[in-house]
CSV table of C-alpha atoms and ligand atoms in Angstrom, one decimal:
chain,number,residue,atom,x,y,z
A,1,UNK,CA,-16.2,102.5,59.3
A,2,UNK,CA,-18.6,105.3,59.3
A,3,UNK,CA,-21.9,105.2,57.8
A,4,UNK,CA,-24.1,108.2,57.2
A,5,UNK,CA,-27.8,108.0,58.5
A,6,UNK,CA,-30.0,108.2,56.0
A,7,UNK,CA,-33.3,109.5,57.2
A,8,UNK,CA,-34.7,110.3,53.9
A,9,UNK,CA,-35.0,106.2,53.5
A,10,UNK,CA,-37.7,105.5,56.1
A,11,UNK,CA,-40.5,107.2,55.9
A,12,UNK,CA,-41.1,106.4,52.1
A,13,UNK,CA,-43.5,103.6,51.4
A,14,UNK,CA,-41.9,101.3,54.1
A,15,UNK,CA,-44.0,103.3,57.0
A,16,UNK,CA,-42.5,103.1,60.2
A,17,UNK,CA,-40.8,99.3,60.1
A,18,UNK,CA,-37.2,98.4,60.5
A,19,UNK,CA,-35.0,97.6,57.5
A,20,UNK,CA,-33.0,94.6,56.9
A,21,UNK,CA,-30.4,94.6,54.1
A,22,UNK,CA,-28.6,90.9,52.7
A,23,UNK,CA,-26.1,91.5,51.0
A,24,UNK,CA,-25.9,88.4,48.6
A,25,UNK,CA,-22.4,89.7,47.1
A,26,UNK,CA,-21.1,89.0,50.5
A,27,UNK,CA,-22.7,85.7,50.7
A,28,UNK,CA,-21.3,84.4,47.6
A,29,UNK,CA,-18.1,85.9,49.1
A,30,UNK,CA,-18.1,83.6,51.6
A,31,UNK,CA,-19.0,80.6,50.2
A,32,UNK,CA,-16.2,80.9,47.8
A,33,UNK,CA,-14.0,81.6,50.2
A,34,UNK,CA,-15.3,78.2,52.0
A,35,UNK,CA,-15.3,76.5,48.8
A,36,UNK,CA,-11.8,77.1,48.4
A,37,UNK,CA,-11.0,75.8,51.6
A,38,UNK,CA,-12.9,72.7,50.7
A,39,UNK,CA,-9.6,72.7,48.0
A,40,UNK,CA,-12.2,73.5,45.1
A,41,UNK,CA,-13.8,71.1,42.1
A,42,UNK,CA,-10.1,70.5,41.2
A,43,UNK,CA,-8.7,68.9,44.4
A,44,UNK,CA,-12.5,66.9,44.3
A,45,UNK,CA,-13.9,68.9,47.6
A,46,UNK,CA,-17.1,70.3,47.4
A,47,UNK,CA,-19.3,73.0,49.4
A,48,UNK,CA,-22.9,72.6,50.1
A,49,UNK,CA,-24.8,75.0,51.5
A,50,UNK,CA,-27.0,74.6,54.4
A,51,UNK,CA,-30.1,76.7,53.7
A,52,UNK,CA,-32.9,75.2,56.5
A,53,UNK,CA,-35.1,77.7,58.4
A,54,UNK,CA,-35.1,80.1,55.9
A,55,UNK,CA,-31.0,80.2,54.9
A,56,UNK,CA,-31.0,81.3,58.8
A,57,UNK,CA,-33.7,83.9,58.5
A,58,UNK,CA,-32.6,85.5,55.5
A,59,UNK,CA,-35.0,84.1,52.8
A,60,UNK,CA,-33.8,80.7,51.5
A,61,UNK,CA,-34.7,81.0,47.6
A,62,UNK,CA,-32.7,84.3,46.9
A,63,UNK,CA,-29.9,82.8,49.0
A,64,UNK,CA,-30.1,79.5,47.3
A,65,UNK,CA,-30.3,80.8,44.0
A,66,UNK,CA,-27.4,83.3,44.5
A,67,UNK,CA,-25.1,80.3,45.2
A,68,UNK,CA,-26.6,78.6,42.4
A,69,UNK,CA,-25.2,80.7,40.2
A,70,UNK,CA,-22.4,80.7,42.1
A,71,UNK,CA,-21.8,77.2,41.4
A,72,UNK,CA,-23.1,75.3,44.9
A,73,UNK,CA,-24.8,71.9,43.2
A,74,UNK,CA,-25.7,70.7,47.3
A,75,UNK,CA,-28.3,72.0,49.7
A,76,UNK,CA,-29.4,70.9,53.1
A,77,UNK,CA,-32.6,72.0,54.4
A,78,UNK,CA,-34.4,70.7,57.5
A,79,UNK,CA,-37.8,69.8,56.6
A,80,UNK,CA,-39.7,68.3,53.2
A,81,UNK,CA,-41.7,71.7,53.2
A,82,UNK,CA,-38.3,73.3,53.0
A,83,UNK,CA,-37.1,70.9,50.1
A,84,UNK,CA,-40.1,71.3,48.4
A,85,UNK,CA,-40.7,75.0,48.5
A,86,UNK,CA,-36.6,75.1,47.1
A,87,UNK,CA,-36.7,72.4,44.4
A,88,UNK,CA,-39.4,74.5,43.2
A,89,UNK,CA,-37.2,77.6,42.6
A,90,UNK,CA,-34.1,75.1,41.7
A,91,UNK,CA,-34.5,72.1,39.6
A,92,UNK,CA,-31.1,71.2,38.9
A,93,UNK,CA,-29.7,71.0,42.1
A,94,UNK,CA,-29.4,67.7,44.6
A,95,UNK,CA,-31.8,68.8,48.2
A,96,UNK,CA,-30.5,67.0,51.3
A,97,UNK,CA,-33.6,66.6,53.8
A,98,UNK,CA,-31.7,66.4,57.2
A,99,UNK,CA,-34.4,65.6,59.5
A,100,UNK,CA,-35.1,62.7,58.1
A,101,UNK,CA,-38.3,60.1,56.0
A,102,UNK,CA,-41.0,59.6,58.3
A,103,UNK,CA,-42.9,56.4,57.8
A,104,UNK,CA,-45.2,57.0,54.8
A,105,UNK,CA,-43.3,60.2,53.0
A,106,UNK,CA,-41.2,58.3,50.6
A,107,UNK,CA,-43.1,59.0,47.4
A,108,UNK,CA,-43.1,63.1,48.4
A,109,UNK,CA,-39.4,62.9,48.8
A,110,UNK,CA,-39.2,61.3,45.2
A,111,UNK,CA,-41.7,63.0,43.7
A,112,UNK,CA,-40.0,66.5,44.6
A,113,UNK,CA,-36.2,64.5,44.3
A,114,UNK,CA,-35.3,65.4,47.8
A,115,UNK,CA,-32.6,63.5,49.3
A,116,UNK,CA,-33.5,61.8,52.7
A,117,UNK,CA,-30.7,62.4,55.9
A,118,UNK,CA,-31.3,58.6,56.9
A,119,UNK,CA,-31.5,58.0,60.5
A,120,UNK,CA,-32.4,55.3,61.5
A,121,UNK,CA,-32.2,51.3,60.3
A,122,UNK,CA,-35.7,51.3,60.0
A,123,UNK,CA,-35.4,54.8,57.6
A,124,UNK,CA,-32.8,53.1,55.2
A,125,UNK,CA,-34.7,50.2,55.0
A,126,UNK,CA,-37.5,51.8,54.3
A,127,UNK,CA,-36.0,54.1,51.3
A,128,UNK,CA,-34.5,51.3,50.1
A,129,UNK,CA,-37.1,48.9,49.9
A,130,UNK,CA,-39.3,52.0,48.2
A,131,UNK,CA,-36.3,52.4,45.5
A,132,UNK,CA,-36.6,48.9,44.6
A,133,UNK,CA,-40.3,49.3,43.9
A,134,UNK,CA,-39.2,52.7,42.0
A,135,UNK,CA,-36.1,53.3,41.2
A,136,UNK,CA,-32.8,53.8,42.9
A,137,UNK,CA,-32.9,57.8,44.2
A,138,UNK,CA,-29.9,60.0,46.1
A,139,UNK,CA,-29.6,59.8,49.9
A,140,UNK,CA,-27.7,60.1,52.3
A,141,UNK,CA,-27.0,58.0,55.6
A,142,UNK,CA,-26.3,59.9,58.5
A,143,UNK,CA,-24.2,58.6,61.5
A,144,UNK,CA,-24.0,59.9,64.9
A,145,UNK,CA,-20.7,59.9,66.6
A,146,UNK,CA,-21.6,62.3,69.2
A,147,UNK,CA,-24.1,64.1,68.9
A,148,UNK,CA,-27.3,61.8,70.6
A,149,UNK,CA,-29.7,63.7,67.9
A,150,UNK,CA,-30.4,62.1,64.9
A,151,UNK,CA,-28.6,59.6,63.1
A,152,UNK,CA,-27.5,56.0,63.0
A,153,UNK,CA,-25.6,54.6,65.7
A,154,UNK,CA,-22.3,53.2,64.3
A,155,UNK,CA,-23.4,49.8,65.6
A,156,UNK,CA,-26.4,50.0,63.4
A,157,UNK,CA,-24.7,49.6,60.0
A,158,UNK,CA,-24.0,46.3,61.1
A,159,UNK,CA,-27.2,45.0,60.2
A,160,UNK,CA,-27.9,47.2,57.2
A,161,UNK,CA,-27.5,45.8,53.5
A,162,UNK,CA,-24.4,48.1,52.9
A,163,UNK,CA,-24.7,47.2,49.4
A,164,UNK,CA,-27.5,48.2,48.3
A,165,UNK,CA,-27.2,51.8,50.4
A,166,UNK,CA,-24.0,51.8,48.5
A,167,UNK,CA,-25.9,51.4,45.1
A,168,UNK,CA,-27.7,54.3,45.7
A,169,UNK,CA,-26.6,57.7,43.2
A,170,UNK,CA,-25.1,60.0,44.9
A,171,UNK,CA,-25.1,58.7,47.8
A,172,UNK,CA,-23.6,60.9,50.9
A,173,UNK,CA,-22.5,59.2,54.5
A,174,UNK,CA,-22.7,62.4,56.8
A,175,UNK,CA,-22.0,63.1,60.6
A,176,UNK,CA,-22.3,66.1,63.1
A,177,UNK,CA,-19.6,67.1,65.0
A,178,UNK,CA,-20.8,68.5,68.3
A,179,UNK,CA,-18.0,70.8,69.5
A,180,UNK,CA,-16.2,72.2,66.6
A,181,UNK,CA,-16.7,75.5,67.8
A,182,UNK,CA,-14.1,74.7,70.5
A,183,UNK,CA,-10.9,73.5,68.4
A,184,UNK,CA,-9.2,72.1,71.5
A,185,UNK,CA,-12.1,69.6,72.2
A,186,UNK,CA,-11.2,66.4,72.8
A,187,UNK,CA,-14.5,64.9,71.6
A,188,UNK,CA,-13.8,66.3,67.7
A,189,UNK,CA,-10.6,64.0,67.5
A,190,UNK,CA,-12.9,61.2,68.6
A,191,UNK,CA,-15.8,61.9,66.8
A,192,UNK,CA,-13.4,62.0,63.3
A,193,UNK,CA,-12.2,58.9,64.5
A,194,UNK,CA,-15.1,57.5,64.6
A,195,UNK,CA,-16.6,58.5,61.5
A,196,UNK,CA,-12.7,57.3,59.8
A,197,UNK,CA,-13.4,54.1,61.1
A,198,UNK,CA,-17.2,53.6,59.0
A,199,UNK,CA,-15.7,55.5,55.7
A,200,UNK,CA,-14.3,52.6,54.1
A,201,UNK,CA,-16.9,50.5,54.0
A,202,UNK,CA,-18.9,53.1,52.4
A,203,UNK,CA,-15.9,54.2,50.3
A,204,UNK,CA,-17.9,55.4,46.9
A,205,UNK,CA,-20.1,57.7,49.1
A,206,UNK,CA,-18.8,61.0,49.7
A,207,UNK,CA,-18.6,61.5,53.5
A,208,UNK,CA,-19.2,64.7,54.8
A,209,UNK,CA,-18.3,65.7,58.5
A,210,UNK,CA,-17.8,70.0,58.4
A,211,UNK,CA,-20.1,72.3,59.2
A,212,UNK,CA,-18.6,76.0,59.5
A,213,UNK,CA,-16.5,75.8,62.2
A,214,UNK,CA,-15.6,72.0,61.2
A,215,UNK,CA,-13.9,73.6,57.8
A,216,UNK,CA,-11.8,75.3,60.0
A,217,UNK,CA,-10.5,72.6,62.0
A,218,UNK,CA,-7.7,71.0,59.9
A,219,UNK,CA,-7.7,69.3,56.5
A,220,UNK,CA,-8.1,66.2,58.1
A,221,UNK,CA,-11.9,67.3,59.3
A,222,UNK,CA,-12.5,68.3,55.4
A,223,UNK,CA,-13.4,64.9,53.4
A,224,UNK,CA,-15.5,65.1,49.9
A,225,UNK,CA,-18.4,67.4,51.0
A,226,UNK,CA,-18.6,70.0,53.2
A,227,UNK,CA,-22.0,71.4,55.0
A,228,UNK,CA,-21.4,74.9,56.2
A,229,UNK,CA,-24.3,77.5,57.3
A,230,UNK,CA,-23.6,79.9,59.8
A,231,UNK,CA,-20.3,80.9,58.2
A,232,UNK,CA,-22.3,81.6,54.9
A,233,UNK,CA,-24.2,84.1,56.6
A,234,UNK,CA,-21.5,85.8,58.2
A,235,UNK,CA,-21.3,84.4,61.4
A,236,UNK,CA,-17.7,83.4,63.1
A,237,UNK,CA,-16.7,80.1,62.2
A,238,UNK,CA,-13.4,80.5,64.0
A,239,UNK,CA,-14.5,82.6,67.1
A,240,UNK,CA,-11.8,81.2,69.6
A,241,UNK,CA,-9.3,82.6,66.7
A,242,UNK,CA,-11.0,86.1,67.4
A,243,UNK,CA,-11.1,88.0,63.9
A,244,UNK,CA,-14.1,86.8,61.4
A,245,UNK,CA,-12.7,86.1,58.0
A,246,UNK,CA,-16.3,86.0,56.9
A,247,UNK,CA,-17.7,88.9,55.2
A,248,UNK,CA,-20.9,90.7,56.6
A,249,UNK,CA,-24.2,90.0,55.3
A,250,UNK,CA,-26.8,91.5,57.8
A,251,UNK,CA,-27.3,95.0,58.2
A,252,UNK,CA,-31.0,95.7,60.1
A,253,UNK,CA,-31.7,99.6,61.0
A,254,UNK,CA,-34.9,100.3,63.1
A,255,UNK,CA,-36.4,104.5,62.3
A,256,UNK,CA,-36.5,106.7,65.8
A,257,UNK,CA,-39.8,107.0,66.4
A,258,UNK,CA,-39.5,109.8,68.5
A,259,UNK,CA,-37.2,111.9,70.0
A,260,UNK,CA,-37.4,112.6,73.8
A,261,UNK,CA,-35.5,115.6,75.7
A,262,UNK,CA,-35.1,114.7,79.0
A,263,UNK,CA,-35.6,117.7,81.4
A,264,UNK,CA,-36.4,116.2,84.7
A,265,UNK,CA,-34.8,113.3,86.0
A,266,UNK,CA,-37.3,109.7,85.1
A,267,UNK,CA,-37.7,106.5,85.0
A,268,UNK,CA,-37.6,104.5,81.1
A,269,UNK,CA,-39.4,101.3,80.3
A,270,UNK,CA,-41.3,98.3,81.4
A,271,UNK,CA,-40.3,98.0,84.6
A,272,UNK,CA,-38.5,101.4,85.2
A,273,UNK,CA,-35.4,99.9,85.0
A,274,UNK,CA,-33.7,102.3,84.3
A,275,UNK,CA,-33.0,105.6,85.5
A,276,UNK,CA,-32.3,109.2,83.2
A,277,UNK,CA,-31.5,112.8,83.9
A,278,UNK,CA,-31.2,115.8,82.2
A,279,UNK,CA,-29.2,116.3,80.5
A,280,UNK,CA,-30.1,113.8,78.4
A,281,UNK,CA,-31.8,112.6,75.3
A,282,UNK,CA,-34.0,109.2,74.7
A,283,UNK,CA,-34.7,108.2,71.4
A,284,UNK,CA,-37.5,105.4,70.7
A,285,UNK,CA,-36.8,103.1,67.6
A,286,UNK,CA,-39.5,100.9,65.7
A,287,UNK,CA,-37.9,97.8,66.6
A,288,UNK,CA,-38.5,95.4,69.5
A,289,UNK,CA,-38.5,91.8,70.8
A,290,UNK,CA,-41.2,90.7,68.0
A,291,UNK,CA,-38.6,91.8,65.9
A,292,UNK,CA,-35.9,89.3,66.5
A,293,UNK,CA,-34.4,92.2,68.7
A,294,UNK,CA,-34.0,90.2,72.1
A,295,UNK,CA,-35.4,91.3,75.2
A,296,UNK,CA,-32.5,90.1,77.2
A,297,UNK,CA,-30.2,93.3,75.6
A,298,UNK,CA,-32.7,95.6,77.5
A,299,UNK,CA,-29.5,98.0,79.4
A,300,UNK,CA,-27.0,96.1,78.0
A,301,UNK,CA,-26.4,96.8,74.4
A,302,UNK,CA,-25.9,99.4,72.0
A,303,UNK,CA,-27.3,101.0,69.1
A,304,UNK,CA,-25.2,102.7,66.6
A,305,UNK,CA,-25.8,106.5,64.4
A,306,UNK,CA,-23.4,106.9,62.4
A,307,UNK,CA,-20.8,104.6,63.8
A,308,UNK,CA,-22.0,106.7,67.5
A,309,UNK,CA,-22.6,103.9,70.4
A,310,UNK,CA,-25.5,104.8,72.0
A,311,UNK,CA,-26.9,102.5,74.9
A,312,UNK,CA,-30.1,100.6,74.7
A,313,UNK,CA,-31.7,101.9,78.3
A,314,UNK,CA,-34.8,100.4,79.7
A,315,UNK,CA,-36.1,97.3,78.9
A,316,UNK,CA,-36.9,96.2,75.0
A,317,UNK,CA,-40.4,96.1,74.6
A,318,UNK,CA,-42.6,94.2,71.8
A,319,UNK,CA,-42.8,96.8,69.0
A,320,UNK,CA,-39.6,99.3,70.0
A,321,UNK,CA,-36.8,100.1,72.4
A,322,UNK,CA,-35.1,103.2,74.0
A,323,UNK,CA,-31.8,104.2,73.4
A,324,UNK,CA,-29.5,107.2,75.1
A,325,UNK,CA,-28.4,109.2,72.3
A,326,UNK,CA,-27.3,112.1,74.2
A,327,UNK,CA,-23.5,111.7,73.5
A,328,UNK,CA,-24.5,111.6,69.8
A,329,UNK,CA,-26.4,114.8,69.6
A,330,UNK,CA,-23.5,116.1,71.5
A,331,UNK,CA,-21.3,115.4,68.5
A,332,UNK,CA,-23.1,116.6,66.6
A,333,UNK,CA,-25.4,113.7,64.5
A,334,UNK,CA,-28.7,114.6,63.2
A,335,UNK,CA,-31.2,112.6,64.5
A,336,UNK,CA,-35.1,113.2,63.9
A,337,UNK,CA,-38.0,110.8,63.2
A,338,UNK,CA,-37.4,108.9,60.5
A,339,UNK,CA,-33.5,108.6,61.1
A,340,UNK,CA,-32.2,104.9,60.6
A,341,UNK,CA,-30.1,103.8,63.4
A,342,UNK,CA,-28.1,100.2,63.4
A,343,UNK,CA,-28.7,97.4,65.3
A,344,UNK,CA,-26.9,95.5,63.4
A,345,UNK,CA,-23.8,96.6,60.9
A,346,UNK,CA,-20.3,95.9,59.6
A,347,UNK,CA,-18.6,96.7,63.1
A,348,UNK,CA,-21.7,95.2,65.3
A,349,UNK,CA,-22.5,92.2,63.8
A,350,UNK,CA,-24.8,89.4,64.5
A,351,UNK,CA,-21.9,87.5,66.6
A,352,UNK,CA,-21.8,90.7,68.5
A,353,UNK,CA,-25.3,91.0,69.2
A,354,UNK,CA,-25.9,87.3,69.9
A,355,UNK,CA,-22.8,88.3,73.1
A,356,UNK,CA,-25.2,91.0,74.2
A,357,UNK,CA,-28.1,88.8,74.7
A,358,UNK,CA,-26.4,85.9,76.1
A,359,UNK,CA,-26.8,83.5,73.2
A,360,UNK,CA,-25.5,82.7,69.6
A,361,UNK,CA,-25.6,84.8,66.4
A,362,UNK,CA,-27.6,81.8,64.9
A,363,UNK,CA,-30.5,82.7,67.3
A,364,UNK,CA,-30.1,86.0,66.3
A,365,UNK,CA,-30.6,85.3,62.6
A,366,UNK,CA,-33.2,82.8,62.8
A,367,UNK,CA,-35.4,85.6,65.0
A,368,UNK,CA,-35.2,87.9,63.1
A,369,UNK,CA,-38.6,89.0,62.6
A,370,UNK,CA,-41.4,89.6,59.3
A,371,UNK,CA,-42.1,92.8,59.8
A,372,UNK,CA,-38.8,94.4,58.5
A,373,UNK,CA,-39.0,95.7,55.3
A,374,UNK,CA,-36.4,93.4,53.3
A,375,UNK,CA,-33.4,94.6,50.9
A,376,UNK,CA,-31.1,92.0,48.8
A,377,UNK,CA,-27.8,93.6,47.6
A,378,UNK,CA,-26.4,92.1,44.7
A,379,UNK,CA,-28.1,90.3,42.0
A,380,UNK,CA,-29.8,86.9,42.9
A,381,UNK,CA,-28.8,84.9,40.3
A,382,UNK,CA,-25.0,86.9,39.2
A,383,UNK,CA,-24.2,83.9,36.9
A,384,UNK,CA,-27.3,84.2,34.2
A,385,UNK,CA,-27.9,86.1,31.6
A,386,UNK,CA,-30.6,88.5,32.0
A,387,UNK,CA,-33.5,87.6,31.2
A,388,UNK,CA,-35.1,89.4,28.2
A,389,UNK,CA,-38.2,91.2,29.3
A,390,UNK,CA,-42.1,90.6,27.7
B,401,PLP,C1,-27.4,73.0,60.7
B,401,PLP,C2,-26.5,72.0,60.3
B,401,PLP,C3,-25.3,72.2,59.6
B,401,PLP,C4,-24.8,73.6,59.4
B,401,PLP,O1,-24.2,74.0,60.6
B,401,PLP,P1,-23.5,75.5,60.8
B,401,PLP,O2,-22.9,75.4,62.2
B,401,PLP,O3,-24.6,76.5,60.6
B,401,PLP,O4,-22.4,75.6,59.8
B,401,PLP,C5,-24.6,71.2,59.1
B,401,PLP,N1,-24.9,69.9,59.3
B,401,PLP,C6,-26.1,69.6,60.0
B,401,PLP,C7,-26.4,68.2,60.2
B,401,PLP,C8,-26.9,70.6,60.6
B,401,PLP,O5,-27.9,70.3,61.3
């Protein structure tokens, strides 16, 4: 797919930073796509969305309130600061805390009606004994079967009053699986073995075991709840599959800077790691590693105008990065300051990117940095009325 540059976009009142455009349509694309996977309402599966660190960098309250009004009634965030900062945009909606009540936080949870991930005996006990004293509030009890991270060892429940964790609304018994991004791994047969073998005695709570690649595992791997991110955002949930069948939702663009004709040979960058002659041209774009854009892609990725690869060259710096765009002048592309070049896109996605830099599209996401100037696609909340103006 071809894009046109549009140069006329960046110098307006954005200055000189990078843009980043969510497209929200595309997120509520995918969670109904994952929703229906889940079998929908009618078949009694049900999608949460995971929306810690900031939905993945790209701003949890438009994200959560898009799938609001898309119908998602369950979020997971990491932290109570999270929680709080989202019940206060959402007040119908149940807010799973996954890391956990420290000693001391109970009232806070209730008072904002967050849902404690509990993860240890001495965590249930703890919210258990405060919704005595209160009243009985939503939690859930998280189980690790493989993971070493947080949760309760199966062994645990043993000496838990199973009861009264049962008595809790809305209560949720959860586990992470640890490999699901590598179907063939013996250790997600065990691990939903495992967490089989503790469902029944918990059998009113919904059990929840998929993240994104988990909902791609089998129906068996699907149970009452599941607790996708990454896929949400667009990342691969089935990358040993190859194609995405999620739909893109990042597109970030950097401005050139300045354009450079090469017309004696030269070093470029930190480092002068790499090596140009004419003829040849260099453009510098306004984004760099403080940006999210990883310093490990110096001479090994690509940046894109108008569909055009054109090498990053040199090493990324803090505030920008160098790019060979000599094969795109040569066909003929305009570029001049102010000219918005992809780092990101439809064909070069974030799963792409994360390849370059030799890690994972989440890191990408959650790095990408403040400075860009920010763009939401689609409405936030497609499911209300408008609202009538003063
Ligand atoms: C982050 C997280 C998820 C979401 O995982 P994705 O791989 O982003 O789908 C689900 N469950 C737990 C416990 C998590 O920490």
């Amino acid at each position: 797919m071809t894009r046109r540059a549009d140069p006329e976009i960046a110098p307006q009142s954005s200055g000189s930073a990078g843009l980043l455009t969510i497209d929200l349509d595309a997120l509520a694309a995918n969670w109904r796509l994952l929703r229906d996977r889940m079998g929908g309402p009618q078949a009694g599966g049900a999608c949460a969305a995971v929306v810690k660190a900031d939905g993945y960098g790209l701003g949890a309250l438009p994200v959560a309130r898009r799938l609001a009004a898309e119908g998602c009634t369950t979020f997971f965030v990491a932290n109570v600061e999270e929680g709080i900062s989202l019940r206060q945009a959402l007040p119908e909606p149940e807010i799973f805390v996954l890391n956990g009540l420290l000693p001391g936080t109970a009232a806070l949870f209730a008072r904002h009606r967050l849902a404690p991930c509990l993860n240890d005996p001495e965590q249930v006990k703890g919210w258990l004994a405060f919704c005595t004293g209160s009243s009985p509030s939503p939690a859930a009890l998280h189980v690790d079967t493989g993971m070493t991270r947080l949760g309760l060892d199966p062994e645990d429940l043993e000496e838990l009053d199973l009861d009264a964790a049962h008595a809790l609304p809305g209560l949720v018994v959860m586990s992470q699986l640890a490999c699901a991004d590598e179907p063939g791994h013996p250790l997600n047969r065990r691990q939903l073995a495992d967490f089989a073998k503790i469902r029944p005695r918990l059998a009113a709570a919904r059990a929840s075991l998929a993240n994104s690649y988990g909902l791609f595992l089998g129906s068996d791997f699907l149970f009452d709840l599941g607790r996708p991110g990454y896929a949400l955002y667009g990342g691969n949930p089935t990358p040993s599959a190859g194609a995405n069948p999620m739909r893109p939702v990042v597109r970030l663009q950097a401005p050139v800077l300045q354009l450079r004709e090469i017309r004696r040979s030269r070093t470029v960058g930190y480092g002068a790691s790499a090596c140009t002659g004419p003829p040849a041209h260099i453009a510098t774009l306004a984004a760099g590693y403080a940006d999210g854009y990883l310093r490990a892609i110096s001479n090994r990725g690509a940046v894109f105008v108008d569909g055009c690869a054109c090498p990053v060259t040199g090493r990324i710096s803090m505030d920008l990065l160098t790019a060979d765009v000599t094969d795109a002048l040569r066909a003929g592309i305009d570029i001049r300051p102010g000219t918005l070049v992809d780092l990101i896109d439809d064909d070069h996605t974030i799963d792409h990117v994360a390849e370059r830099a030799g890690t994972i599209g989440y890191e990408i996401l959650t790095g990408l940095g403040s400075r860009y100037r920010r763009r939401y696609l689609g409405a936030v909340e497609a499911a209300l009325p408008e609202q009538s103006g003063p």
